[in-house]
Tab-separated table of C-alpha atoms and ligand atoms in Angstrom:
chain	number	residue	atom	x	y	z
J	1	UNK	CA	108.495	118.993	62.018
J	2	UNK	CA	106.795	115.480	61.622
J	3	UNK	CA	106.494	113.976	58.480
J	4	UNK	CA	104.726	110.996	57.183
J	5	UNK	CA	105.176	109.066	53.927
J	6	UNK	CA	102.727	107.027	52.420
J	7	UNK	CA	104.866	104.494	50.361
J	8	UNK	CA	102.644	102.347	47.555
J	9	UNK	CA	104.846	99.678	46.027
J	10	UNK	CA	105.542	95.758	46.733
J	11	UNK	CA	108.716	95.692	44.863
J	12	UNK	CA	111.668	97.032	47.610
J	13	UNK	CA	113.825	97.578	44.358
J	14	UNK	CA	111.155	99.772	42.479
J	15	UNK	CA	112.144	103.148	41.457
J	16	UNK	CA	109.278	104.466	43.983
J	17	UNK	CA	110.961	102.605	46.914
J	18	UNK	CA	114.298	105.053	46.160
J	19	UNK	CA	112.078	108.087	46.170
J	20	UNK	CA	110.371	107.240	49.416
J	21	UNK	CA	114.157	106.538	51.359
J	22	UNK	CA	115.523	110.455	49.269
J	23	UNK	CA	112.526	111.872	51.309
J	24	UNK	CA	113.258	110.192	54.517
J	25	UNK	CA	117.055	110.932	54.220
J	26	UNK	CA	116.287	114.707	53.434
J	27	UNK	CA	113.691	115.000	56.026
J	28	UNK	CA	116.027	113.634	58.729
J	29	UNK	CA	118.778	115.859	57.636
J	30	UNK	CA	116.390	118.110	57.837
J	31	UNK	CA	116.016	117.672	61.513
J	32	UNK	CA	112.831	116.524	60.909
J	33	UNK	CA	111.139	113.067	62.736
J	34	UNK	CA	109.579	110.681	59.781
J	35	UNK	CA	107.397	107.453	60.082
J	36	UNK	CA	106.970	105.620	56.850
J	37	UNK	CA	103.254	103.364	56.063
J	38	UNK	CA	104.164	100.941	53.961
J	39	UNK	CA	101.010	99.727	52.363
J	40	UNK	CA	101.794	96.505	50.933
J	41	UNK	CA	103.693	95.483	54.571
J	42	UNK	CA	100.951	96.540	56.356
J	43	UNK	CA	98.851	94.163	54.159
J	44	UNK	CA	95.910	97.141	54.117
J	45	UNK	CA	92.564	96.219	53.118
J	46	UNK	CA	91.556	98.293	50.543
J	47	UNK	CA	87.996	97.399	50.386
J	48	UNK	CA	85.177	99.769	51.688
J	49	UNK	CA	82.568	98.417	53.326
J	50	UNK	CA	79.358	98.278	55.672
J	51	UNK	CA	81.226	98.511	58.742
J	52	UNK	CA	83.065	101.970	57.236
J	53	UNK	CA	80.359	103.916	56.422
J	54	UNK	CA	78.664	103.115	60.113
J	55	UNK	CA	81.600	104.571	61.155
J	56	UNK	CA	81.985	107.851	58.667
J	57	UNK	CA	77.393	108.135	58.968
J	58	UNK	CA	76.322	106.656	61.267
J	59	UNK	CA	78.576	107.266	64.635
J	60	UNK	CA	79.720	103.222	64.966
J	61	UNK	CA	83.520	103.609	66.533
J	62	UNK	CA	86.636	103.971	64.162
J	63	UNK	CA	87.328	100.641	63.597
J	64	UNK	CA	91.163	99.988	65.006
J	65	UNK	CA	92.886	99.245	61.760
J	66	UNK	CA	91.572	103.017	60.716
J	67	UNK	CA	92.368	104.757	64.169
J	68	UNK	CA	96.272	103.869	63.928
J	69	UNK	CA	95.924	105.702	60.560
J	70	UNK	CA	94.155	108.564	62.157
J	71	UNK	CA	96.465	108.851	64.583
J	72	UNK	CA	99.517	108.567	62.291
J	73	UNK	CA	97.930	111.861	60.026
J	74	UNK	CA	96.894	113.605	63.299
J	75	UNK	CA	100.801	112.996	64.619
J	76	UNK	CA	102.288	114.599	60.598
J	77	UNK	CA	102.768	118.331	59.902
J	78	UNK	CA	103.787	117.113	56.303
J	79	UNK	CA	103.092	113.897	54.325
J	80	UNK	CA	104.292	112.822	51.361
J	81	UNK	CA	102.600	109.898	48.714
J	82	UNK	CA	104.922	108.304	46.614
J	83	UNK	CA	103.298	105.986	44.293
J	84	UNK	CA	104.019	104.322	40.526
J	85	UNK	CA	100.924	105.356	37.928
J	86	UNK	CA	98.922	102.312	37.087
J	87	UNK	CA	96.204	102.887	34.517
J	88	UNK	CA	96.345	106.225	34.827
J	89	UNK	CA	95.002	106.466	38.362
J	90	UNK	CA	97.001	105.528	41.705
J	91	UNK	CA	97.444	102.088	42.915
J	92	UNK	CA	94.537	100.228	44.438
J	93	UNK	CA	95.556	99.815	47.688
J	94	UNK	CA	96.253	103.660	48.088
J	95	UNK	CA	92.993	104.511	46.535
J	96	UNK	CA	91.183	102.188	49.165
J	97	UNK	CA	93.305	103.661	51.744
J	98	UNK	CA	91.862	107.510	50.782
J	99	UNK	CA	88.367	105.864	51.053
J	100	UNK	CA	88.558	104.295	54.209
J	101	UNK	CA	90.478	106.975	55.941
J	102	UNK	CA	90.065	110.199	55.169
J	103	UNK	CA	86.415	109.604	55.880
J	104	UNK	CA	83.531	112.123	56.307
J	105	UNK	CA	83.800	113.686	60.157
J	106	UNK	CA	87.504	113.128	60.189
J	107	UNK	CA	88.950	114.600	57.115
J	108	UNK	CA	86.065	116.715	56.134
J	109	UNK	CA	82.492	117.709	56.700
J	110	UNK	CA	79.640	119.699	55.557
J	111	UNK	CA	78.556	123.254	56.621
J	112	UNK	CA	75.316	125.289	55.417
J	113	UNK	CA	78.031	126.692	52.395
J	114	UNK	CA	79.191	122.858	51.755
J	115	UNK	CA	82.300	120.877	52.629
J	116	UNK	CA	84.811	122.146	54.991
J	117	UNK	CA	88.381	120.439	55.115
J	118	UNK	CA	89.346	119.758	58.248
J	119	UNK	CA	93.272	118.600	58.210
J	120	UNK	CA	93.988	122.068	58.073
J	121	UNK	CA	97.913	123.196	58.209
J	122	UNK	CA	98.949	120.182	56.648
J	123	UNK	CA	100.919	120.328	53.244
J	124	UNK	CA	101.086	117.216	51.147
J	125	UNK	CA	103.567	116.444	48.571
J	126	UNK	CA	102.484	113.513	45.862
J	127	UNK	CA	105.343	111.918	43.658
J	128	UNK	CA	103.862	110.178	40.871
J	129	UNK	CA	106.157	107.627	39.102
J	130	UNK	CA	105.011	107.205	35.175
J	131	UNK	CA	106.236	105.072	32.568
J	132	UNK	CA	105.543	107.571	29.755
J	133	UNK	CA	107.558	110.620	29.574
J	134	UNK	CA	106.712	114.229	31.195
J	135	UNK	CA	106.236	116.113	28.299
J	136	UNK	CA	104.000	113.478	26.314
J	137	UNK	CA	101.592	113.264	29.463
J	138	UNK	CA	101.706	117.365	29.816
J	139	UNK	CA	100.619	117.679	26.086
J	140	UNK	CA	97.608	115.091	26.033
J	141	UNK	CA	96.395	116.887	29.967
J	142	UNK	CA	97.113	114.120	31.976
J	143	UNK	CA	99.197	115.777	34.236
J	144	UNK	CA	96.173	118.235	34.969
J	145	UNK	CA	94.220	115.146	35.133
J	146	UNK	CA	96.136	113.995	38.072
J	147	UNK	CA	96.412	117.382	39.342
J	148	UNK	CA	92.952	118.223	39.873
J	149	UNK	CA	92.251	114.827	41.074
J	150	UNK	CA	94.596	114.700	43.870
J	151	UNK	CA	94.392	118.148	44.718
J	152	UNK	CA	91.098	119.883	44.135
J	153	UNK	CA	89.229	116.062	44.499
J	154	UNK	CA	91.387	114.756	47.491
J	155	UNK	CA	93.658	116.794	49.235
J	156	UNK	CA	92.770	120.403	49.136
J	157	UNK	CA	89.447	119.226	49.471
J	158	UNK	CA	90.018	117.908	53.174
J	159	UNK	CA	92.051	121.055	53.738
J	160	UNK	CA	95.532	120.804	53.076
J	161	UNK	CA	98.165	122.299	50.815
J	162	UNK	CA	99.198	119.999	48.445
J	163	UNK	CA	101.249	119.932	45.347
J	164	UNK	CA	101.667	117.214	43.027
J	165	UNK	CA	104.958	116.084	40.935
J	166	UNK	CA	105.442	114.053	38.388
J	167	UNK	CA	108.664	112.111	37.351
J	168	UNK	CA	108.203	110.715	33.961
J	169	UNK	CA	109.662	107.740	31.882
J	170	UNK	CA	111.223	106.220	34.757
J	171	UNK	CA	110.736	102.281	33.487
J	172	UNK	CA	112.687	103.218	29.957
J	173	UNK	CA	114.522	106.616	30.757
J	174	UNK	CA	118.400	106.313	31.841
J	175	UNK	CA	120.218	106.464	35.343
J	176	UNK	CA	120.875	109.640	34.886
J	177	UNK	CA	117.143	110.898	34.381
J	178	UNK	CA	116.336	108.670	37.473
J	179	UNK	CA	119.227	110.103	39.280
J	180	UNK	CA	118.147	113.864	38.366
J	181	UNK	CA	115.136	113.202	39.939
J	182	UNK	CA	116.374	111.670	43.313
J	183	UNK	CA	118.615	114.818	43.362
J	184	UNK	CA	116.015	116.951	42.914
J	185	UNK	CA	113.669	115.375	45.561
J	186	UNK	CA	115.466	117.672	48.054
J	187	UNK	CA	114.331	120.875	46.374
J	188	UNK	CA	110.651	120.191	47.323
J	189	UNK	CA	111.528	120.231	51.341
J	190	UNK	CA	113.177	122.518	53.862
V	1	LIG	C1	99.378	97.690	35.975
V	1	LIG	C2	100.245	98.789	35.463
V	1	LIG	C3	99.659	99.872	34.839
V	1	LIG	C4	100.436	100.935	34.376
V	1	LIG	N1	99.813	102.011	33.818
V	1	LIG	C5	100.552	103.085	33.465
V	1	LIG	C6	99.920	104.256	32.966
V	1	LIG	O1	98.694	104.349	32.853
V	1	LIG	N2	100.702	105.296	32.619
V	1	LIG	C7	102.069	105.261	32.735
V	1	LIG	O2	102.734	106.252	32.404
V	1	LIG	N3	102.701	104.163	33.215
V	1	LIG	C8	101.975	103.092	33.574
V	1	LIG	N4	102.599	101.987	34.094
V	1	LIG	C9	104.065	102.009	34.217
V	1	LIG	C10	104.487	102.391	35.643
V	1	LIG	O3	103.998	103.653	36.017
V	1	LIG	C11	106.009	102.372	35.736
V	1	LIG	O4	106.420	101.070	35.466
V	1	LIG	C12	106.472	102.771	37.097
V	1	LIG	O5	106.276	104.132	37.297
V	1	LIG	C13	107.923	102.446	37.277
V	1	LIG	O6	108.262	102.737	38.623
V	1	LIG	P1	108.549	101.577	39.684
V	1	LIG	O7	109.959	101.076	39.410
V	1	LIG	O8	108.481	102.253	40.990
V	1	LIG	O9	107.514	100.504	39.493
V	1	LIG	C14	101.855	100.892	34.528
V	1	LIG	C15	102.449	99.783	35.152
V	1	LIG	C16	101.661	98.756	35.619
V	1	LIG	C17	102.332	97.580	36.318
């Protein structure tokens, strides 16, 4: 199987760098084949623009910097985000890299019933990072929040499986709560 991560952090130290490397050591024990986009290395532009939407409307080419991406999803079976919570919402740069790529004609379209995914077979895992603990952001919704957003409103909605988790107080929590989690990363692949 191919898998792909999509790693969102500067900071090689963070706690969401240490997820991303537990899901490329499982995968390859696995037997699997994994590529990693690093965001922040990649120095992505997050901005949407003219030149995208001649590209998603009006049939202008895929502009390169998009068409590696492309190929990268078309290439994955699986893919995983791993990303910290800022403001309750993902990182900029990740958001900006749903908008420009998984555009209109490539990662969904319209039919006479209404949108139609079409990165079908793909399952996606998400690993949100929070600072405030699990059961404080299950009790006020915000885990259902994030649920529905990234998979009614992003993933499912272009077709694929996709199932989010959350690991919670990760800035104040202990090694061994951060540990738990990295041990339980494996339980989520096969
Ligand atoms: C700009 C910014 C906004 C943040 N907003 C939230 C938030 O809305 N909810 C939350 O639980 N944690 C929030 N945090 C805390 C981060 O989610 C937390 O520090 C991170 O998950 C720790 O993982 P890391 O070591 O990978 O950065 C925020 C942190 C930053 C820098």
């Amino acid at each position: 199987m191919k898998h792909l991560i999509v790693y969102t952090h500067f900071n090689p130290e963070s706690f969401t760098k240490s997820v991303v490397t537990e899901i490329e050591r499982v995968n390859l024990e696995n037997g699997h084949d994994v590529i990693v986009i690093d965001l922040y290395k990649d120095g992505f532009n997050p901005v949407l623009d003219q030149k995208d939407i001649g590209y998603m409307y009006q049939g202008e080419p895929v502009p390169e910097e998009i068409q590696k991406y492309h190929d990268l999803i078309n290439w994955a079976d699986h893919i995983s985000f791993v990303y910290p919570l800022w403001w309750a919402q993902m990182p900029a740069i990740l958001k900006g890299f749903i908008d420009r790529v998984f555009s209109n004609g490539y990662a969904f379209t319209y039919d006479e019933n209404g949108a139609v995914g079409l990165l079908t077979g793909k399952k996606v895992n998400v690993f949100i990072n929070t600072g405030a603990p699990n059961e404080y952001y299950t009790e006020i919704g915000m885990h259902k929040s994030l649920e529905q957003t990234n998979n009614d409103g992003i993933f499912e909605f272009c077709g694929m499986e996709s199932k989010t988790v959350f690991f919670g107080n990760v800035a104040m929590g202990t090694d061994e709560e951060r540990k738990a989690y990295l041990e339980s990363i494996k339980t989520y692949y096969s």
